[in-house]
XYZ file of C-alpha atoms in Angstrom:
393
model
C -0.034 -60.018 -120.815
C -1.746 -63.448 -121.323
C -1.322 -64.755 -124.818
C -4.276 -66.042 -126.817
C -2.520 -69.394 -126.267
C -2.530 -68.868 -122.761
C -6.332 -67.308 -122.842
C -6.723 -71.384 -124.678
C -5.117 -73.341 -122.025
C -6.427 -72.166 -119.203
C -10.242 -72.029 -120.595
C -9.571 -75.870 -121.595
C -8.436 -76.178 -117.858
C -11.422 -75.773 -116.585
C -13.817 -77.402 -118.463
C -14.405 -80.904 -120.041
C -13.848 -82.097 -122.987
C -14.584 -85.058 -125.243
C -13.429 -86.848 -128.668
C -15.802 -87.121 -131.127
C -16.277 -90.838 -130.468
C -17.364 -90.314 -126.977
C -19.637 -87.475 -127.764
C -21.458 -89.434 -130.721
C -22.170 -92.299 -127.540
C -23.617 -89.397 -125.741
C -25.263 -87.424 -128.435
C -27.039 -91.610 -129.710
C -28.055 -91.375 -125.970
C -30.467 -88.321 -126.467
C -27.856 -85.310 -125.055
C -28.474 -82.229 -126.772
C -25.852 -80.791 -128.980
C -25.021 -77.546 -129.637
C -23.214 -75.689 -132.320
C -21.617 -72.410 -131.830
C -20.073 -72.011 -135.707
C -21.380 -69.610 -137.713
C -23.709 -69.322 -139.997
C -21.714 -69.753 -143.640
C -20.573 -72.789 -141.304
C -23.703 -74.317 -140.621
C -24.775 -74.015 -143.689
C -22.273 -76.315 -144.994
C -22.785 -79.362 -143.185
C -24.141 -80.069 -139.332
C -24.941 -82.826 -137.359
C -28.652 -83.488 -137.818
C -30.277 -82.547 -134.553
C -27.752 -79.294 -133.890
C -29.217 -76.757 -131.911
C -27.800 -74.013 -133.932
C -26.238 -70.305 -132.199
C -23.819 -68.915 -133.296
C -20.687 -67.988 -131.047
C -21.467 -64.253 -131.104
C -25.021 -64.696 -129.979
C -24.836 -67.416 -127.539
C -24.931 -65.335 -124.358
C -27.906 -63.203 -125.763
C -30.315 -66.283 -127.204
C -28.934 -69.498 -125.136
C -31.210 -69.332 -121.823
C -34.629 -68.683 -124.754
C -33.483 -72.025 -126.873
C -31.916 -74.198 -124.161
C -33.933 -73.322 -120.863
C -32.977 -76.468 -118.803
C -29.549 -75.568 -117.289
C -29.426 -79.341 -115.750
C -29.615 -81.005 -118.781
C -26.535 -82.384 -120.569
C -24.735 -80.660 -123.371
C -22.406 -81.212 -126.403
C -21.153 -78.008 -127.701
C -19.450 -78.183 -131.348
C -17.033 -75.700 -133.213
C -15.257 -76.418 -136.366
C -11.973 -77.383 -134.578
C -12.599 -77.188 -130.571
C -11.699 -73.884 -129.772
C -14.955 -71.850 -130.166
C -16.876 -74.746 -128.276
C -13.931 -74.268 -125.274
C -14.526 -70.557 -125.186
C -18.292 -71.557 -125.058
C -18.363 -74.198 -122.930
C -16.835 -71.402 -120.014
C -19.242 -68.969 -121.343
C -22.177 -71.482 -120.509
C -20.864 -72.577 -116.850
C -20.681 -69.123 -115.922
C -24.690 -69.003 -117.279
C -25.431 -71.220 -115.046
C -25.555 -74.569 -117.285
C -23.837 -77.276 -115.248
C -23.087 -80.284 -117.411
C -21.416 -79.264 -120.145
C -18.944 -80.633 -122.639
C -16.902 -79.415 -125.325
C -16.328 -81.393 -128.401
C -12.313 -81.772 -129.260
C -11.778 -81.609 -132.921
C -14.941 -80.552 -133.887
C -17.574 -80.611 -136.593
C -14.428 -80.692 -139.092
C -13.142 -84.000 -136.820
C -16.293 -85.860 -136.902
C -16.727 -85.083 -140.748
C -13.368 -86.572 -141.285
C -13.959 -90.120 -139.465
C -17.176 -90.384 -141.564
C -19.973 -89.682 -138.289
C -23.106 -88.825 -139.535
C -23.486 -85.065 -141.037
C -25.979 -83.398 -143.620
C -26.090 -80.509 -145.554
C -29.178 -78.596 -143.226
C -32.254 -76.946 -144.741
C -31.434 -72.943 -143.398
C -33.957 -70.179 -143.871
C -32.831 -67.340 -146.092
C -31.837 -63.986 -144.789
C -35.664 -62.948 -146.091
C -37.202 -65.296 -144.036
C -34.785 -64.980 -141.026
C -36.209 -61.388 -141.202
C -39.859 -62.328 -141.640
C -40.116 -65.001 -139.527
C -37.614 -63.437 -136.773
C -40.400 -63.697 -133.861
C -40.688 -66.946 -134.501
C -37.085 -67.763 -134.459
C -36.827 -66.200 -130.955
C -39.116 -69.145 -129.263
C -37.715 -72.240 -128.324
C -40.518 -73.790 -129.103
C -40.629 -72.982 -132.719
C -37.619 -71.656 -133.644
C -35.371 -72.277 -137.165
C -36.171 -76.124 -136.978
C -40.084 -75.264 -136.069
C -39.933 -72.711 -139.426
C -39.142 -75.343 -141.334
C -41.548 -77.332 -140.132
C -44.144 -74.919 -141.227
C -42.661 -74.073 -144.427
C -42.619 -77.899 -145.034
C -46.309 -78.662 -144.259
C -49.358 -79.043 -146.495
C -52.859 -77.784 -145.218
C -55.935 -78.200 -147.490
C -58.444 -75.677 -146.524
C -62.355 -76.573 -146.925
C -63.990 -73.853 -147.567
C -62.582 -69.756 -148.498
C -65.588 -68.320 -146.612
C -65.903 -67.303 -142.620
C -63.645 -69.547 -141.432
C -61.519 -70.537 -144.172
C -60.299 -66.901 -144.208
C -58.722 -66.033 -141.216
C -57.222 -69.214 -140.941
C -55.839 -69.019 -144.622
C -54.478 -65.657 -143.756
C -52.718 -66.475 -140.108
C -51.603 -69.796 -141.659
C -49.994 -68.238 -144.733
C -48.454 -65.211 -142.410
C -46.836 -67.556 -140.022
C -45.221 -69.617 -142.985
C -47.637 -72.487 -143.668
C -45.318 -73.755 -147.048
C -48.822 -74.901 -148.691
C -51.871 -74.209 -148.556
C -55.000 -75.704 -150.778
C -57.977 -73.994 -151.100
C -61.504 -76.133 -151.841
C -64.614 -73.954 -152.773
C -66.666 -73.744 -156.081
C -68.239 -70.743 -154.919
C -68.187 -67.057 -156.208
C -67.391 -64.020 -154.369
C -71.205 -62.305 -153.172
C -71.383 -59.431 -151.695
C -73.135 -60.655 -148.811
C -70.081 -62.626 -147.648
C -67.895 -59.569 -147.098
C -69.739 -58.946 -143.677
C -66.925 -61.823 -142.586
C -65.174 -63.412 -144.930
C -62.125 -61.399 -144.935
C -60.128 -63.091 -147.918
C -62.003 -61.206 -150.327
C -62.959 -57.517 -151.134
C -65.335 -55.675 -153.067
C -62.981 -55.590 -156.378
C -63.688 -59.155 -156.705
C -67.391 -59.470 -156.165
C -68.217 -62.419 -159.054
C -64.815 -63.564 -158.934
C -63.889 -67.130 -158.112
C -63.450 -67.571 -154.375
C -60.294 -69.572 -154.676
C -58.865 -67.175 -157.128
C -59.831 -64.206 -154.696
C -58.312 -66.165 -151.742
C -54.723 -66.905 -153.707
C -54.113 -63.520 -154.356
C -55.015 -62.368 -150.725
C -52.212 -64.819 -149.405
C -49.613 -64.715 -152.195
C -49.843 -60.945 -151.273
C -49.482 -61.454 -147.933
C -46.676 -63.927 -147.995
C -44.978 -65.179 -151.541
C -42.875 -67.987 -149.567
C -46.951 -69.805 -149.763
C -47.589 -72.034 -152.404
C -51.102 -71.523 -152.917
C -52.958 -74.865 -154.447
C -56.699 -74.242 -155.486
C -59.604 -76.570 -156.093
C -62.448 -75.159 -157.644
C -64.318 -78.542 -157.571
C -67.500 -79.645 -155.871
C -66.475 -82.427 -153.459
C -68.431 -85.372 -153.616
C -67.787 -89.298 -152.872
C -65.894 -89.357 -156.634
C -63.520 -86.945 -155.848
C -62.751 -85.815 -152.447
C -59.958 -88.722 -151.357
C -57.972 -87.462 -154.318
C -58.110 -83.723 -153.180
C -57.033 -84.463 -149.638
C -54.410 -86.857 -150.415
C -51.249 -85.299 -149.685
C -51.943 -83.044 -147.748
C -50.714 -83.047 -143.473
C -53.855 -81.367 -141.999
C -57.481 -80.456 -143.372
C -59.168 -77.108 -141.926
C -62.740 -78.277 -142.027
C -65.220 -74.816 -143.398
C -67.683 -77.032 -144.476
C -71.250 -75.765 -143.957
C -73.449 -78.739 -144.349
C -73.581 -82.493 -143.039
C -73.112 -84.208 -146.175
C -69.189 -82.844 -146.906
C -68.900 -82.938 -143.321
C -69.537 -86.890 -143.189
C -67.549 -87.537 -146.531
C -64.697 -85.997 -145.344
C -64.648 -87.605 -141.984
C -64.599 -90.911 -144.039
C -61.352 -90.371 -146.180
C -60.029 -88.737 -143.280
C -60.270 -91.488 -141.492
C -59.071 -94.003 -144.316
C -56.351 -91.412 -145.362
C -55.196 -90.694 -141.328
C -55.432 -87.264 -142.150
C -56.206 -84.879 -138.850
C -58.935 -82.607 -139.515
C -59.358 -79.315 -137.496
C -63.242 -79.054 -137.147
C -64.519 -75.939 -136.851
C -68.754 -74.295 -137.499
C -70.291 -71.033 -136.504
C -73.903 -69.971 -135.623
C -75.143 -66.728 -134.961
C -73.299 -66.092 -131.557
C -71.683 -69.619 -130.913
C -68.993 -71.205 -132.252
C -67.061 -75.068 -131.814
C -63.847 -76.289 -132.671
C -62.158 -79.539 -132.077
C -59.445 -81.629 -133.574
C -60.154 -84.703 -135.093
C -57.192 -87.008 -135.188
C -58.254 -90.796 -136.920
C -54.890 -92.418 -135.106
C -55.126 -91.221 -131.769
C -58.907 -90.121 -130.816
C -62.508 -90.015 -131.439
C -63.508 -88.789 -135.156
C -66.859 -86.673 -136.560
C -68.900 -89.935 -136.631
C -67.783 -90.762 -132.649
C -69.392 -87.119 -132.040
C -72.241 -87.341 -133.876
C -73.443 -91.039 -135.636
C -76.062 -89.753 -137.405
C -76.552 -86.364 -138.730
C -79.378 -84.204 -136.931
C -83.178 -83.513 -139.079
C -82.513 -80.134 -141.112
C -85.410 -78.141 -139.239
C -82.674 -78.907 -135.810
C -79.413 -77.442 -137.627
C -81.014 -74.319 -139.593
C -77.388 -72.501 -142.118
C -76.214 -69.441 -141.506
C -77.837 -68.264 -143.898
C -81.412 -68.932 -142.022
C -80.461 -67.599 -139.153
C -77.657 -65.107 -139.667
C -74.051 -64.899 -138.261
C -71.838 -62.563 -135.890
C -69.319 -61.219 -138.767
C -66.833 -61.598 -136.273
C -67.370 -64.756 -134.845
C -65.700 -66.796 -137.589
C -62.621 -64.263 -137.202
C -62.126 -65.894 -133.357
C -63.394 -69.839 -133.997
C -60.777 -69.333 -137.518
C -57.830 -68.149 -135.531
C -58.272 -71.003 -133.255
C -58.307 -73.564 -135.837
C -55.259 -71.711 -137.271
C -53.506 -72.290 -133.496
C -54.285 -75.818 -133.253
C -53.274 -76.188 -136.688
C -49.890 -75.087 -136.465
C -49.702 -76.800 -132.950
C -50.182 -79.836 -134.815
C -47.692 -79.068 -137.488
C -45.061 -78.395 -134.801
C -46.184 -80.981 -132.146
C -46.386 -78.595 -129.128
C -48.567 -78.271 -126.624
C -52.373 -80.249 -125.476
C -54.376 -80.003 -129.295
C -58.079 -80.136 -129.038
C -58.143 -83.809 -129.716
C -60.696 -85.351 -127.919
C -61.839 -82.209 -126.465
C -64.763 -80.098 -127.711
C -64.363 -76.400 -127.371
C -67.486 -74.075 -127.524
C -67.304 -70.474 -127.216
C -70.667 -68.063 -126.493
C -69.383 -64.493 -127.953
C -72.723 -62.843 -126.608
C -72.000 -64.420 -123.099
C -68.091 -64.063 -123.772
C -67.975 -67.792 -122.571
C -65.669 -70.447 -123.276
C -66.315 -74.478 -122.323
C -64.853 -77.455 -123.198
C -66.430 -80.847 -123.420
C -64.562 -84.250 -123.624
C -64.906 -86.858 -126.683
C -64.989 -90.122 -126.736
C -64.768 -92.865 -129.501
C -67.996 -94.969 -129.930
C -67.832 -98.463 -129.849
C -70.312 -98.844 -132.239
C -68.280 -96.981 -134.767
C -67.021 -98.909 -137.421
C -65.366 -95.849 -139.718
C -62.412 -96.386 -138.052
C -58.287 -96.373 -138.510
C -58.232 -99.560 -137.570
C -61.019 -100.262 -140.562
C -59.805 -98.221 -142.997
C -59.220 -100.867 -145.524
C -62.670 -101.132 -145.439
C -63.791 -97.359 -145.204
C -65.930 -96.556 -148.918
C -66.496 -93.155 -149.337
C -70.050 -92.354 -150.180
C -72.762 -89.963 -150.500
C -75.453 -89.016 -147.885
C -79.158 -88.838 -149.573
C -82.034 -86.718 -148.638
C -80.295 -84.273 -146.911
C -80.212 -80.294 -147.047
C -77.161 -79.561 -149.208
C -76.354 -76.207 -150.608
C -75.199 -76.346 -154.347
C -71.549 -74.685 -153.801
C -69.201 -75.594 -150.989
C -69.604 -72.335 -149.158
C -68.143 -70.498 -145.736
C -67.869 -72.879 -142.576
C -70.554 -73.099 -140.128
C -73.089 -72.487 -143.331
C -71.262 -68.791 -143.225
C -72.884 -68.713 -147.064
């Protein structure tokens, strides 16, 4: 019977290996490394960039996180004998270029190559967030991500709610909530953050119990200011992304303006009756609110919400959009909405897109931003509190 020494040599006779030396060249030249220690392991150190699975789960999760079986790979154990076993395991997958690292993680500490202690989810939010962790695309690094970020929130009212709620469920880290608003009865027909229990109760307080319930890992920020010109660079300072739920022109055009001097992206979103828009608007790479629309329309031509009434569930679909290309953004995956214009027709069941384009003439720009002043539009319809986007008041 074969000896686990013989098992050793004869796995290490048919595959490559590399020192540590060579695979830092190739790992500095963009070829993905793998570790296959386990999890205590990892924990303890790692080579930032590891594409972490463990040895006893590489055969099940490998072809979900690594799909390109062409592609170059490193593949690092503590010492060089799980990464042997591995690297066999992975050529019988299918993988053809791939490379075990002699010596190991414990080598390459010990000659002083770059290593880190790695931010890990805990076994709570392995568990919670385990559908996550089972795309490549997002997976533990892409978790982290989200736990990281910082989304501000305009608005707790139509479409500030479901996009609180699906941001805070998938792991958002946290989340700030604008609105000066209390809870009315009247907004229940849609805004699903709040209940009847909290009729008269401040919006933002409603809307931080409603996620902290839903998911303690959020830390829940809330402003129960009225923006205006004074105030409303020092509320989105900080944070990654704004989720625009603002119902009238004026907020709308202020916050374009610091967004643009800040380089915050805003996710744009309004509702009316039976329609509702979103698009992305990113001040670094593509056109902004004031490249859509220079000059805001007369108030009889954009009647609120309230006027004219809203589909309850409307804001529920436009919301969980802006939610998508939120965390899209957060994760850098896939085409965003920048520079496209999405309108959807719920009595029609219609989706189109439209493309944007920056204006020339625009001078609230990136490229301006040093001399971007905030300030207040006069004469137009504004409703005292910062209510529910798409005037969802």
């Amino acid at each position: 019977m074969a000896s686990f020494r013989d098992l050793l040599t004869d796995t290490k006779s048919s595959i490559r290996e590399v020192d540590t030396a060579e695979a830092e060249r190739l790992r500095d030249s963009g070829v993905k490394l793998l570790d296959v220690r386990e999890a205590d392991e990892f924990e303890q150190g790692a080579v930032p960039g590891s594409v972490f699975i463990p040895r006893g789960h590489l055969e099940s999760q490998i072809e979900s996180r690594i799909t390109d079986k062409n592609a170059p790979l490193l593949v690092m154990c503590a010492g060089g004998v799980r990464s042997a076993f591995a690297a066999k395991t992975l050529g019988e997958l299918g993988y053809t270029d791939v490379v075990s690292i002699a010596g190991g993680f414990n080598k390459w500490k010990d000659e002083g190559r770059e290593w880190k202690r790695p931010e890990v989810l805990t076994p709570e939010q392995r568990n919670r967030y385990s559908r996550h962790l089972l795309m490549s695309e997002v997976g533990e690094a892409g978790q982290l991500k989200m736990l990281g970020a910082k989304v501000l929130l305009l608005g707790a009212g139509g479409l500030g709610s479901p996009a609180g709620l699906y941001l805070a469920a998938a792991g958002v880290g946290t989340i700030g909530i604008v609105d000066m608003d209390v809870v009315d009865e009247s907004n229940l027909q849609r805004q699903i953050l709040h209940n009847t229990e909290r009729i008269g109760d401040r919006k933002v307080d409603s809307a931080k119990k409603t996620i902290n319930a839903l998911n303690p890992d959020v830390n829940v920020v809330t402003h129960d200011v009225r923006l205006d010109a004074t105030n409303i660079e020092s509320v989105i300072a900080g944070y990654d992304i704004v989720v625009d739920g603002a119902d009238n022109f004026p907020v709308r055009y202020m916050l374009n303006d610091a967004s643009v001097k800040l380089g915050i992206p805003v996710v744009h979103g309004s509702i009316f009756r039976f329609e509702g828009q979103v698009t992305v608007f990113d001040p670094k790479t593509g056109p902004t609110y004031r490249d859509m629309l220079p000059e805001p329309p007369p108030a009889e031509m954009a009647p609120s919400c309230s006027e004219a009434g809203v589909l309850g569930v409307l804001p529920g679909i436009v919301g969980c959009i802006q939610a998508v290309e939120t965390l899209k953004l957060i994760l850098g995956l896939g085409d965003s909405l920048v520079g496209r214009y999405l309108t959807f027709d719920a009595a029609d069941m219609e989706f189109r897109e439209y493309k944007l384009h920056k204006d020339p003439r625009n001078q609230i720009t990136w490229e301006n931003r040093d001399q971007i002043v905030v300030t207040e539009m006069e004469g137009l319809c504004q409703p005292a509190p910062l209510q529910a986007p798409g005037a969802a008041a």
